[in-house]
Coordinates of C-alpha atoms in Angstrom, one line a residue:
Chain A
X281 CA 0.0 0.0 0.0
X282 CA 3.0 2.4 1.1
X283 CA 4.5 1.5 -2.4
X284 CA 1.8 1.9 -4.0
X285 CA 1.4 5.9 -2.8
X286 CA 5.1 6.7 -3.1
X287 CA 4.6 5.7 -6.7
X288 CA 1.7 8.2 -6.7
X289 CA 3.1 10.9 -5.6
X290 CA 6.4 10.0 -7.5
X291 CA 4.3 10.3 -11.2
X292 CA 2.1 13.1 -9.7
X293 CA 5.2 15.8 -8.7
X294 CA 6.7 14.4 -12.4
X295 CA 3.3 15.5 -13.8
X296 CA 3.5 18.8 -12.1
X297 CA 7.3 19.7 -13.1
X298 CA 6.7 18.7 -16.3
X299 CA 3.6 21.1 -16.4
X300 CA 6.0 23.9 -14.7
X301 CA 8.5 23.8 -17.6
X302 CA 6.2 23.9 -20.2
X303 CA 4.3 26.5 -18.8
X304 CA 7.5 28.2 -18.1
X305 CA 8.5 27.9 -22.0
X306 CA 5.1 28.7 -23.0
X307 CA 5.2 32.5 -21.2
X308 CA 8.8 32.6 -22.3
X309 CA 7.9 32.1 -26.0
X310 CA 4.5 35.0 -25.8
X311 CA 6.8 37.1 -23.4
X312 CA 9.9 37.3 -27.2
X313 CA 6.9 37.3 -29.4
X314 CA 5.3 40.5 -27.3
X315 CA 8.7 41.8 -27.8
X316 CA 9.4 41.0 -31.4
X317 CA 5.6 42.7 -31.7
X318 CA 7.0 45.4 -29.5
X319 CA 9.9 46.2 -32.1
X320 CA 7.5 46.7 -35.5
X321 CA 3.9 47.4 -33.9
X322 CA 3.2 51.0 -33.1
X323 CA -0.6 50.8 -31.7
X324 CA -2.0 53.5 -33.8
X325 CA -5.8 55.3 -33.8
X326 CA -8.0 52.9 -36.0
X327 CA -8.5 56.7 -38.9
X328 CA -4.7 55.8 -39.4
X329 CA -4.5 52.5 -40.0
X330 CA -7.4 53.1 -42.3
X331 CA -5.7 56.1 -44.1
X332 CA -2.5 54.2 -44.5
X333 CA -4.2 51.2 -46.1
X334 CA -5.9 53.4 -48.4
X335 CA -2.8 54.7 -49.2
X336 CA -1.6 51.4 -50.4
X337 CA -4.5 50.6 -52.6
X338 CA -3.7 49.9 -56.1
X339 CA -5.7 53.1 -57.4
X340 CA -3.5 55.5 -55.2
X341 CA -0.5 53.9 -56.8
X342 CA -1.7 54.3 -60.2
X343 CA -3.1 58.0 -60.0
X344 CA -0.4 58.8 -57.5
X345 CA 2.2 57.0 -58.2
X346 CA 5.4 56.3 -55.6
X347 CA 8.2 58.5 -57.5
X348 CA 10.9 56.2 -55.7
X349 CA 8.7 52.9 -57.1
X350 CA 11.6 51.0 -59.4
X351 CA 10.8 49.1 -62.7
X352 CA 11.6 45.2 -63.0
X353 CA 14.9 46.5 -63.9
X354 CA 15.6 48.0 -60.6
X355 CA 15.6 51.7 -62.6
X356 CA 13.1 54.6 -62.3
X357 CA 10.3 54.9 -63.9
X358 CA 8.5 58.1 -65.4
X359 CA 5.3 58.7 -64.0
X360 CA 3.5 58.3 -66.7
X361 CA 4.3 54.7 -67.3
X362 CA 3.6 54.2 -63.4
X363 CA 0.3 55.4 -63.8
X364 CA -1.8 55.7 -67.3
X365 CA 1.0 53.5 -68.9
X366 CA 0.1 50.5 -66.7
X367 CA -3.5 51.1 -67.5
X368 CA -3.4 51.1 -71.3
X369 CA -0.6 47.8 -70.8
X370 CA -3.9 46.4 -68.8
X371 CA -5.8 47.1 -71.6
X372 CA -4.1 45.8 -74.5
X373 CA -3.9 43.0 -72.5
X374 CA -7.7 42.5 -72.7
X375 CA -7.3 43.0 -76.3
X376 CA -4.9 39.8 -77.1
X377 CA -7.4 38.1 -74.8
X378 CA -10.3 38.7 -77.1
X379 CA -7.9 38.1 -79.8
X380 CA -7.1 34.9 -78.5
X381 CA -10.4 33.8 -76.9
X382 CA -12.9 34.7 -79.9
X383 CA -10.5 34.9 -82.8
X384 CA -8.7 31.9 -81.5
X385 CA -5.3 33.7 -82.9
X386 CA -2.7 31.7 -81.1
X387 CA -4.6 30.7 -77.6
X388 CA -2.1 28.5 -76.7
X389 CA 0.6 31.2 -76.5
X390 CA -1.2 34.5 -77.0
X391 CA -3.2 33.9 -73.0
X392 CA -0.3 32.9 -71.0
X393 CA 1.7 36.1 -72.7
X394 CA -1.6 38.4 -72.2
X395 CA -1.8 37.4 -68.5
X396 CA 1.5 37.6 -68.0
X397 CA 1.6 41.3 -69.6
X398 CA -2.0 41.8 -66.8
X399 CA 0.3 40.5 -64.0
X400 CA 3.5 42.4 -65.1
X401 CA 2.0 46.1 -64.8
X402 CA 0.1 45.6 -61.5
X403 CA 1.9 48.4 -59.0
X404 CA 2.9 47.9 -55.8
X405 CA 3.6 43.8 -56.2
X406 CA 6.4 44.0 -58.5
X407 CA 5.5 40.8 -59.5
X408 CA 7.8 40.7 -62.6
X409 CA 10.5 42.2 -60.5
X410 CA 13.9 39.8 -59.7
X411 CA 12.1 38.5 -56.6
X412 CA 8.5 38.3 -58.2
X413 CA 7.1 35.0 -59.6
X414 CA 7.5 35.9 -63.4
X415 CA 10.5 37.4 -62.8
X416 CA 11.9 34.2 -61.1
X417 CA 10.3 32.4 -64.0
X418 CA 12.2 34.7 -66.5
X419 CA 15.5 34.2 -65.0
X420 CA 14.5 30.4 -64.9
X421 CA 14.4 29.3 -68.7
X422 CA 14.1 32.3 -70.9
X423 CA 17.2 34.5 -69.8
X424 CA 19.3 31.9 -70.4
X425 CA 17.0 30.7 -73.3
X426 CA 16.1 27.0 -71.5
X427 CA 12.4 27.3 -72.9
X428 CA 12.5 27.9 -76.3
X429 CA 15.2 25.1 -76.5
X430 CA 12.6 22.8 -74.6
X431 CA 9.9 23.9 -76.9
X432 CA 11.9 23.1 -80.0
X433 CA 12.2 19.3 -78.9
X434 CA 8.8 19.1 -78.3
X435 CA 8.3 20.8 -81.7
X436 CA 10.9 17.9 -83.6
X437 CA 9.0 14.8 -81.8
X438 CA 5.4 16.2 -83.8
X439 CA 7.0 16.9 -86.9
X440 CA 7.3 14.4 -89.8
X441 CA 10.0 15.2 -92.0
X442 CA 8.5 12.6 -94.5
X443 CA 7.1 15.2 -97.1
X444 CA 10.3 16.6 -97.3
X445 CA 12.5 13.4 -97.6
X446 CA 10.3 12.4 -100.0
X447 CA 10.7 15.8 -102.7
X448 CA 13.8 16.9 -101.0
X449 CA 14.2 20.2 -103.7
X450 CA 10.9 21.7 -102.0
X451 CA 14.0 23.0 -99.4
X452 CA 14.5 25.5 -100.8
X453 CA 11.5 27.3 -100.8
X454 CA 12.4 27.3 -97.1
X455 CA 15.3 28.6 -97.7
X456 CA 13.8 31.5 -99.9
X457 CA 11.4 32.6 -97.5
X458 CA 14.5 34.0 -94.9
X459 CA 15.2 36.7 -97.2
X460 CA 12.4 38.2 -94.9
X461 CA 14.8 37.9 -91.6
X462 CA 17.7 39.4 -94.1
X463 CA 16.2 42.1 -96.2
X464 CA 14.1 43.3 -93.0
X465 CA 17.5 43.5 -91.5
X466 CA 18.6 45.8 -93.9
X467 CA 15.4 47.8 -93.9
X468 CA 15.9 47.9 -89.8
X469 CA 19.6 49.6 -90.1
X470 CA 18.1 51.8 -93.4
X471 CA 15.9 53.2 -90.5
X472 CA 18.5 53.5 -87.8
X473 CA 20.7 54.5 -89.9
X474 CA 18.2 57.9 -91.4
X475 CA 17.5 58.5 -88.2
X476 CA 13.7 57.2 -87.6
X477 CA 15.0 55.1 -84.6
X478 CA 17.9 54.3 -83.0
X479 CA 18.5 50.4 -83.8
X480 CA 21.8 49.0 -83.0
X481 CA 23.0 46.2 -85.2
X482 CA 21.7 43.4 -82.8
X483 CA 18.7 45.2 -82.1
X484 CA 18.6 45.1 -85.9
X485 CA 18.7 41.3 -86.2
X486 CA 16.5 40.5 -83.4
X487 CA 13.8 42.5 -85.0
X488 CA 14.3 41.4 -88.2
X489 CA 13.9 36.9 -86.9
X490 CA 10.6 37.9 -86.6
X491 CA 10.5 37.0 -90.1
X492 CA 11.6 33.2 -90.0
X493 CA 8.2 33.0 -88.4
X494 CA 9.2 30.6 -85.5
X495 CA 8.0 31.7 -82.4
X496 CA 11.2 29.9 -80.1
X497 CA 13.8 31.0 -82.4
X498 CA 12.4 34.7 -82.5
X499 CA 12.6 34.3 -78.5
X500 CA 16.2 32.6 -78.4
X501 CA 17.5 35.5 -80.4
X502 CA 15.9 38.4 -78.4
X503 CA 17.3 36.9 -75.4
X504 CA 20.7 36.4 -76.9
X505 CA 20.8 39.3 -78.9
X506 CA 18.4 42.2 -77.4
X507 CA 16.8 40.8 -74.1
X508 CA 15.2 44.7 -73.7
X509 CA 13.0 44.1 -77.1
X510 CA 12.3 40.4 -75.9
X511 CA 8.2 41.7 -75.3
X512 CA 7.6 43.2 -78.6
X513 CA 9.3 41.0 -80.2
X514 CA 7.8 37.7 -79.2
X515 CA 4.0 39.8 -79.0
X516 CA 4.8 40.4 -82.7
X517 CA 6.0 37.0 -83.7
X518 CA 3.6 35.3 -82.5
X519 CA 0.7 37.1 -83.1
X520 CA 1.7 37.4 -86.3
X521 CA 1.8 33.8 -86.9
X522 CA -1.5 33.9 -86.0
X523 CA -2.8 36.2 -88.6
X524 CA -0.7 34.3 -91.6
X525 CA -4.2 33.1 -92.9
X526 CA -5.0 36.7 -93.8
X527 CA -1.4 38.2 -94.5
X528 CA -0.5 35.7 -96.8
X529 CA -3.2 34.8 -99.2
X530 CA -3.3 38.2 -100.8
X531 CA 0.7 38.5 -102.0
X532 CA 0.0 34.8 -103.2
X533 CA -2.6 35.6 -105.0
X534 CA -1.2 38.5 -106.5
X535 CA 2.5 37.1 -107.4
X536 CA 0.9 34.3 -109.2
X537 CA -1.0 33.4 -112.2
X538 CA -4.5 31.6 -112.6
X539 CA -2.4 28.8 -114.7
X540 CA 0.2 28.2 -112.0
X541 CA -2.8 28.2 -108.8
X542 CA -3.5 25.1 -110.5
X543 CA -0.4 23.2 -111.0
X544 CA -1.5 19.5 -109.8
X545 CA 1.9 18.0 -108.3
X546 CA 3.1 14.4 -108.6
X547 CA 2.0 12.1 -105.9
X548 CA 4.8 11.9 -102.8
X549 CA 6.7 8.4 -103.1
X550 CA 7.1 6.4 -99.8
X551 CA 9.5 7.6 -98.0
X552 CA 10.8 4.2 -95.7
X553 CA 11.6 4.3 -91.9
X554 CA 15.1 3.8 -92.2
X555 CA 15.3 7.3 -94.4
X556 CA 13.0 9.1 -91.8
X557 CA 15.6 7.4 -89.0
X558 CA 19.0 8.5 -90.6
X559 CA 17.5 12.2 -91.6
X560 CA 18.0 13.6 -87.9
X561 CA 21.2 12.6 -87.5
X562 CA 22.3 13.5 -90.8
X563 CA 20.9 17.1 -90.7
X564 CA 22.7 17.5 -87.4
X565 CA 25.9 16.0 -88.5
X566 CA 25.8 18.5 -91.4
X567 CA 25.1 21.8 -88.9
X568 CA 28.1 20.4 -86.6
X569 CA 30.2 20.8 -90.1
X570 CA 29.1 23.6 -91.2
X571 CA 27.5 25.9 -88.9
X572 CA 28.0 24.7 -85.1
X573 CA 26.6 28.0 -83.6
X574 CA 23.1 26.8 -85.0
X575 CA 23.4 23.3 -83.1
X576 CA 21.5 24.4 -80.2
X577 CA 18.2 24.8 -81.8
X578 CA 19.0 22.2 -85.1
X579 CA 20.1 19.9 -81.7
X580 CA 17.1 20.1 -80.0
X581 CA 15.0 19.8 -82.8
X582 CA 16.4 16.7 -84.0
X583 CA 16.6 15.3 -80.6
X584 CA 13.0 15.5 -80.4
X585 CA 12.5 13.7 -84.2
X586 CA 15.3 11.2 -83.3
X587 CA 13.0 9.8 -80.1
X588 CA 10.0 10.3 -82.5
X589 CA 11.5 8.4 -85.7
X590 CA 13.3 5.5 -83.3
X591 CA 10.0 4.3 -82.1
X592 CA 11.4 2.1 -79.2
X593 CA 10.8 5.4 -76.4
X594 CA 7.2 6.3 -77.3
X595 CA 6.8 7.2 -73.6
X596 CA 9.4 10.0 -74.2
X597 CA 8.0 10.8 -77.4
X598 CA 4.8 11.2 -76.0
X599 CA 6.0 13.5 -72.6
X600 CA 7.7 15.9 -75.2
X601 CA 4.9 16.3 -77.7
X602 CA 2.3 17.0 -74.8
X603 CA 3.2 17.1 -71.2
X604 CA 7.1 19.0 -71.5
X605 CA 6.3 21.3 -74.2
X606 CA 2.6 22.2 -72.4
X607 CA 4.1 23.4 -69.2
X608 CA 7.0 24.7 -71.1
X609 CA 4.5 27.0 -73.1
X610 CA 2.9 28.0 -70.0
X611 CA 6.4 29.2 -68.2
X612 CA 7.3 30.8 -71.7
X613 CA 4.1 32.9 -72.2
X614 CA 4.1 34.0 -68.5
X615 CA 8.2 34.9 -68.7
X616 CA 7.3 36.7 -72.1
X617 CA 4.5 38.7 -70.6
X618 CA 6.6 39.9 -67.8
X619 CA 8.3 42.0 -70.9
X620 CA 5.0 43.4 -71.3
X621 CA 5.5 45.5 -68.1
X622 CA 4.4 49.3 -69.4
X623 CA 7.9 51.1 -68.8
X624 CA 9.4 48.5 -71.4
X625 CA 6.7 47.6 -73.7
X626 CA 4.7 51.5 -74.1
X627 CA 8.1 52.9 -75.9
X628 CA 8.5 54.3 -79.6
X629 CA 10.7 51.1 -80.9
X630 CA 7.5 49.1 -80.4
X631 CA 5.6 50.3 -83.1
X632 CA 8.9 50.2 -85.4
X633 CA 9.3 46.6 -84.1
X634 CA 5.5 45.8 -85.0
X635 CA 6.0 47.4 -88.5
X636 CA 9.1 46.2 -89.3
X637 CA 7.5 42.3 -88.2
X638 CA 5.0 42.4 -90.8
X639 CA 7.0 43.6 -93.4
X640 CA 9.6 40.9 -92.8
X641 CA 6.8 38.3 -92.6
X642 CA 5.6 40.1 -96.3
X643 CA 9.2 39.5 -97.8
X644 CA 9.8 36.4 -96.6
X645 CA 6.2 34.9 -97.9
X646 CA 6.7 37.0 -101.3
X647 CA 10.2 35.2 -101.4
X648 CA 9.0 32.0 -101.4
X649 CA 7.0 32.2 -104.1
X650 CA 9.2 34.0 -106.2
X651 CA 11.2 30.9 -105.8
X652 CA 9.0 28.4 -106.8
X653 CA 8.4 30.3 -109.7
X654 CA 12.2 30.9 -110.9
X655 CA 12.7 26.8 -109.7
X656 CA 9.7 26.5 -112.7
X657 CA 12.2 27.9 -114.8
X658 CA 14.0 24.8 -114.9
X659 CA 13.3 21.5 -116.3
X660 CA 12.1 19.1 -114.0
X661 CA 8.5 18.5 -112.1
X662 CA 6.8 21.6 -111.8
X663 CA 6.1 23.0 -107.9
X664 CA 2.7 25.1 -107.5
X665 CA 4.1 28.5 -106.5
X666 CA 1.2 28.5 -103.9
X667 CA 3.3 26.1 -101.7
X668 CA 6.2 28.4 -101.6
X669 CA 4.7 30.8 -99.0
X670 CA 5.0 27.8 -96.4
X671 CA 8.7 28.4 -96.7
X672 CA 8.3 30.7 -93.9
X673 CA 8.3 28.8 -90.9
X674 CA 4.9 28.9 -89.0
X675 CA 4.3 25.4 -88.9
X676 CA 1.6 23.7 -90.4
X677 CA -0.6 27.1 -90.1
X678 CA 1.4 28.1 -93.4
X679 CA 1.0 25.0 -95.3
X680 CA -2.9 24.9 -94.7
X681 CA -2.9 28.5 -96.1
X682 CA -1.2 26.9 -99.1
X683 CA -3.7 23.9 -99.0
X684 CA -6.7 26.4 -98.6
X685 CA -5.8 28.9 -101.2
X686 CA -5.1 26.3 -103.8
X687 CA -8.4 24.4 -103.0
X688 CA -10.2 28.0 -103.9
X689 CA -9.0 27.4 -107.4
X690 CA -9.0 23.9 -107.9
X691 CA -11.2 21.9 -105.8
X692 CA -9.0 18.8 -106.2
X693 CA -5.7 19.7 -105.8
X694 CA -4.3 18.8 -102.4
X695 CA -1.7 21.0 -101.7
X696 CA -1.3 20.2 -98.0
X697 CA 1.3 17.0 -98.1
X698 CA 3.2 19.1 -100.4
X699 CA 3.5 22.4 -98.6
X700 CA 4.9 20.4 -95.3
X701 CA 8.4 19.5 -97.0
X702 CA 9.3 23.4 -97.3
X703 CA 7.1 24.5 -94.1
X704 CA 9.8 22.0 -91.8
X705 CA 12.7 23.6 -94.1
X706 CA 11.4 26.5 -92.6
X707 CA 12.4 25.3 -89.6
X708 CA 15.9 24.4 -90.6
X709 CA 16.6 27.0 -92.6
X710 CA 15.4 29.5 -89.7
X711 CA 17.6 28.0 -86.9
X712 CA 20.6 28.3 -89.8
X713 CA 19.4 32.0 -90.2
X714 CA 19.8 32.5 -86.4
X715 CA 23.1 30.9 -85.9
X716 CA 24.6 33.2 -88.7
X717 CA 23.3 36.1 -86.4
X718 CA 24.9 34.9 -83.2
X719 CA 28.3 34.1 -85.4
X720 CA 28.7 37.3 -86.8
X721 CA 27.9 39.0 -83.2
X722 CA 30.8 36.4 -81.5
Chain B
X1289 CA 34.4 55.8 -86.1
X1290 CA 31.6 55.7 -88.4
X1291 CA 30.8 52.4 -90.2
X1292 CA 27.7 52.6 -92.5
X1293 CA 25.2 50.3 -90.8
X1294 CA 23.3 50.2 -94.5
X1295 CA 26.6 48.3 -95.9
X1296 CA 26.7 46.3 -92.6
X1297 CA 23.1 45.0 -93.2
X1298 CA 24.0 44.1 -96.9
X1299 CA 26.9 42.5 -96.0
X1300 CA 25.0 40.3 -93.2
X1301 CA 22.1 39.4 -95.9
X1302 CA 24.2 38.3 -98.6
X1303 CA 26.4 35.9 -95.9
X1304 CA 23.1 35.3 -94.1
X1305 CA 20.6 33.9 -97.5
X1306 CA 24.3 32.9 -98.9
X1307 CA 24.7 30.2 -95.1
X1308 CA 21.2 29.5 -95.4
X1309 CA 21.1 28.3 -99.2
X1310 CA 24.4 26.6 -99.2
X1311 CA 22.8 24.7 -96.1
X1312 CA 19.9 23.9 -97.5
X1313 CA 21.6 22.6 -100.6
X1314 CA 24.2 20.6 -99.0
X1315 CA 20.9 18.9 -97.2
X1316 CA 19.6 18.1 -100.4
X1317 CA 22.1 16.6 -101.8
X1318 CA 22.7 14.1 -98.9
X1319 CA 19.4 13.7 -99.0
X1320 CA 19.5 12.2 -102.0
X1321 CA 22.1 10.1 -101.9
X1322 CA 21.1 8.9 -98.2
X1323 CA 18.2 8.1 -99.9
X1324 CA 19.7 6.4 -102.6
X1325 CA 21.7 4.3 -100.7
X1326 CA 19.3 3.0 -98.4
X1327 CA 17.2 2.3 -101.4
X1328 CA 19.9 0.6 -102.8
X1329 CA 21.2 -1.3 -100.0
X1330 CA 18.1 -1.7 -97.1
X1331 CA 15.3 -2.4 -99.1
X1332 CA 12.5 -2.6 -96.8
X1333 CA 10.7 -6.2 -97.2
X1334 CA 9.2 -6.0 -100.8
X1335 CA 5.8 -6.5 -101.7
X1336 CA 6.3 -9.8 -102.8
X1337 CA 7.5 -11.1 -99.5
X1338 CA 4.7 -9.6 -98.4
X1339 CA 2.3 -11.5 -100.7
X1340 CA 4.1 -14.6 -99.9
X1341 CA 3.4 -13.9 -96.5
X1342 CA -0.4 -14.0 -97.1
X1343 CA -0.6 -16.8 -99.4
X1344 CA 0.6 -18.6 -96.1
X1345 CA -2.1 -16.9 -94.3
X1346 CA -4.8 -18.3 -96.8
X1347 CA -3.6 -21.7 -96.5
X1348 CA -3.5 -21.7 -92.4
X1349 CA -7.1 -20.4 -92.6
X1350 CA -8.0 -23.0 -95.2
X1351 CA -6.5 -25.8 -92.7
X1352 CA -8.6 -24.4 -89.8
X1353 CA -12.0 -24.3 -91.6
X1354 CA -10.6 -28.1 -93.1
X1355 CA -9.9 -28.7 -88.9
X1356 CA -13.4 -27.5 -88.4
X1357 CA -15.7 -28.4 -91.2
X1358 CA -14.3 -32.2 -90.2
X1359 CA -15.1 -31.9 -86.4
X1360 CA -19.0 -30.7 -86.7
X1361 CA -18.8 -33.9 -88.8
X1362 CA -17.5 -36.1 -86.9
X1363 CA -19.8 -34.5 -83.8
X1364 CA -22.7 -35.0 -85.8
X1365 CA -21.9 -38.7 -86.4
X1366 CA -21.2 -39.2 -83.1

């Protein structure tokens, strides 16, 4: 019985200090955090408070803006693109919604740039500042030009180089249609150089990949070459790819005749897996000897049509035609629309950057059909001019033009299978375009 | 000093479409012989292998309907 009470009291007083010391710990901890309170909190009359939150409301900062408030850049801003700037970014903003929601121009890249842009001229939360998620984003893949690399594999695993293996001379229509990135180029300096605008020489070139029509190489190039244009540049890229079913059809139509609109082509031959398996590898092998600055993107590319073509990792295959190049689109449009931040995007170069994209777009389609109509010239198979606008990268939007406008003259000539062999030269001859920038800038 | 950026341009679009077209060329051209030799030497399996192939196929399936025609016979004997 004696036992059994010292044991008792034994667990009750090792109840009771062990309810002391965490007591004790307890008041400890509220007595620092009354302290730590102590340090910051000023008890203030509740009108204050109120005023000072009103003070931070995001209408104050945009009719009032903070003159000490710095840009993404960490530099100041004028008040006019703290405050009405920001408002009219907001705005356009809403416009390539519209554009992408009930025009369906581009949705897949056009939204995540637009709400990017929204997010990028909020005041106050800096969100596309260093420390901000877009800004974070940016310096994650598109300042050292991870995404469009990404988005270029995914982009080699869905295309089929077939059409082209099988009517191999169709390249160079894609060839053709980079005279739009070079003679924009020289348009670009002409204006610099008269005085419009003030365009350095890798301003120049970054402007003028807007005509290659290739969305990830237009965005590896402004990185590289102008990272401060990268906004306009990739708005104006891609939503100009977007509108190639009205830009194009009307220089088709007018640099060709009704004759030509309805050259049938020969059928395709089969083109074997073995061809289709050796083409990656042989492209690459051929940019390694010729041109390594363009291996990056020709790389990527063909890494993506290598795992396609092998057929033995259709897992991989699969992750880079959907899952890898979806989130990668969704990290690219929100890092692009952080460029879309008013003190960068509402400047005079825009609108010279817009102007000179379409223009390079116009050459480069005009280009292409030019060459099928000089490759006419010579003996051989005759090529429909009508596919030569597809030169121009925009993959397979171009080609379908081609397809379309053809169909309007001849109900049964199929144009489409055709057009692909100089749309994916596009591609090539676009990533060879770009590596010829960076090596002359080296 | 002051360089014409006009000549500049030039000069960068005649190396530029020059790179690009002597490329594109060089592409076609292996191409073509790439083609050419697999043609030549891997041949995938030719129709007539392929024919073969079913002619086989038409004589396992006339066994099987042989196979079965003679057991509803025997099972209506039986």
């Amino acid at each position: 019985m004696k036992n059994i009470v010292i044991k008792f009291l034994a667990l009750f007083m090792l109840l009771a200090f062990a309810n002391t010391t965490a007591g004790a710990s307890e008041h400890e901890a509220v007595a620092k955090a009354s302290t730590h309170k102590e340090e910051t909190y000023v008890s203030k009359p509740f009108s204050e408070m109120i005023m000072g939150f009103l003070k931070d409301t995001g209408v104050v900062a945009l009719v009032n803006p903070d003159p000490n408030e710095l840009s993404a850049n960490g530099e100041h801003m004028s008040s006019f693109h703290q405050g009405l700037g920001r408002v009219i970014m907001i705005l356009i903003t809403f416009f390539l919604f519209w554009l992408a929601i009930a025009k369906g121009f581009e949705p897949l890249l056009l939204l995540p740039i637009a709400f990017g842009g929204f997010l990028a001229n909020i005041p106050v939360a800096n969100i596309a500042g260093a420390h901000g998620f877009l800004g974070v984003i940016y310096n994650m893949g598109l300042s050292n030009e991870m995404f469009p690399i990404i988005i270029f594999m995914g982009v080699g695993a869905m295309t089929d180089f077939g059409p082209l293996l099988s009517n191999p001379k169709t390249a160079l229509l894609g060839g053709a249609a980079q005279f739009g990135i070079f003679g924009t180029l020289v348009g670009a300096v002409a204006l610099s150089h008269y005085g419009f605008v003030d365009f350095t020489l890798q301003q120049a070139s970054a402007i003028s990949i807007i005509g290659g029509a290739d969305g990830p190489t237009s965005i590896f190039i402004a990185t590289k070459l102008a990272p401060e244009l990268l906004g306009a540049i990739a708005v104006a890229s891609y939503s100009y790819m977007a509108m190639v079913p009205i830009i194009q059809p009307p220089i088709m139509k007018a640099l060709t005749t009704d004759a030509e609109r309805k050259i049938k082509m020969t059928t395709l031959r089969h083109v074997t897996r073995l061809e289709k398996l050796v083409f990656p590898i042989l492209v690459l092998s051929l940019a390694i000897m010729v041109l390594p600055e363009s291996t990056p993107l020709i790389g990527a590319f063909m890494f993506g049509n290598f795992l396609k073509e092998s057929g033995v990792v259709e897992r991989l295959n699969d992750t880079l035609q959907n899952a890898l190049i979806n989130i990668t689109t969704i990290f690219l449009g929100l890092g692009v629309g952080s460029k879309l931040a008013a003190d960068q995007f509402l400047v005079p170069d825009t609108m010279f950057i817009m102007i000179l994209g379409i223009i390079a777009f116009s050459v480069g389609t005009a280009a292409g059909v030019l060459m099928a109509k000089l490759m006419n010239l010579f003996p051989g198979h005759k090529i429909n001019p009508l596919i030569g606008s597809a030169g121009v990268s925009a993959v397979p939007m171009a080609a379908r033009v081609s397809n379309k406008v053809g169909m309007e003259y001849d109900r049964t000539n199929m144009l489409l299978m055709h057009a692909m062999g100089p749309n994916v030269a596009g591609v090539i001859g676009s990533a060879v375009a770009a590596g010829v920038l960076i090596s002359l800038f080296q | 000093m002051e360089t014409n950026l006009v000549m500049e341009g030039v000069k960068f679009m005649f190396l530029g479409m020059g790179t690009v077209f002597a490329f594109l060329i060089i592409m076609i051209m292996a191409i073509n012989l790439m083609s050419y030799i697999i043609h030549r030497f891997f041949p995938e399996p030719k129709a007539a292998d392929i024919a073969v192939n079913t002619a086989n196929e038409q004589q396992d399936k006339n066994k099987i309907v042989a196979a079965i025609t003679a057991a509803i016979a025997h099972h209506r004997q039986g």
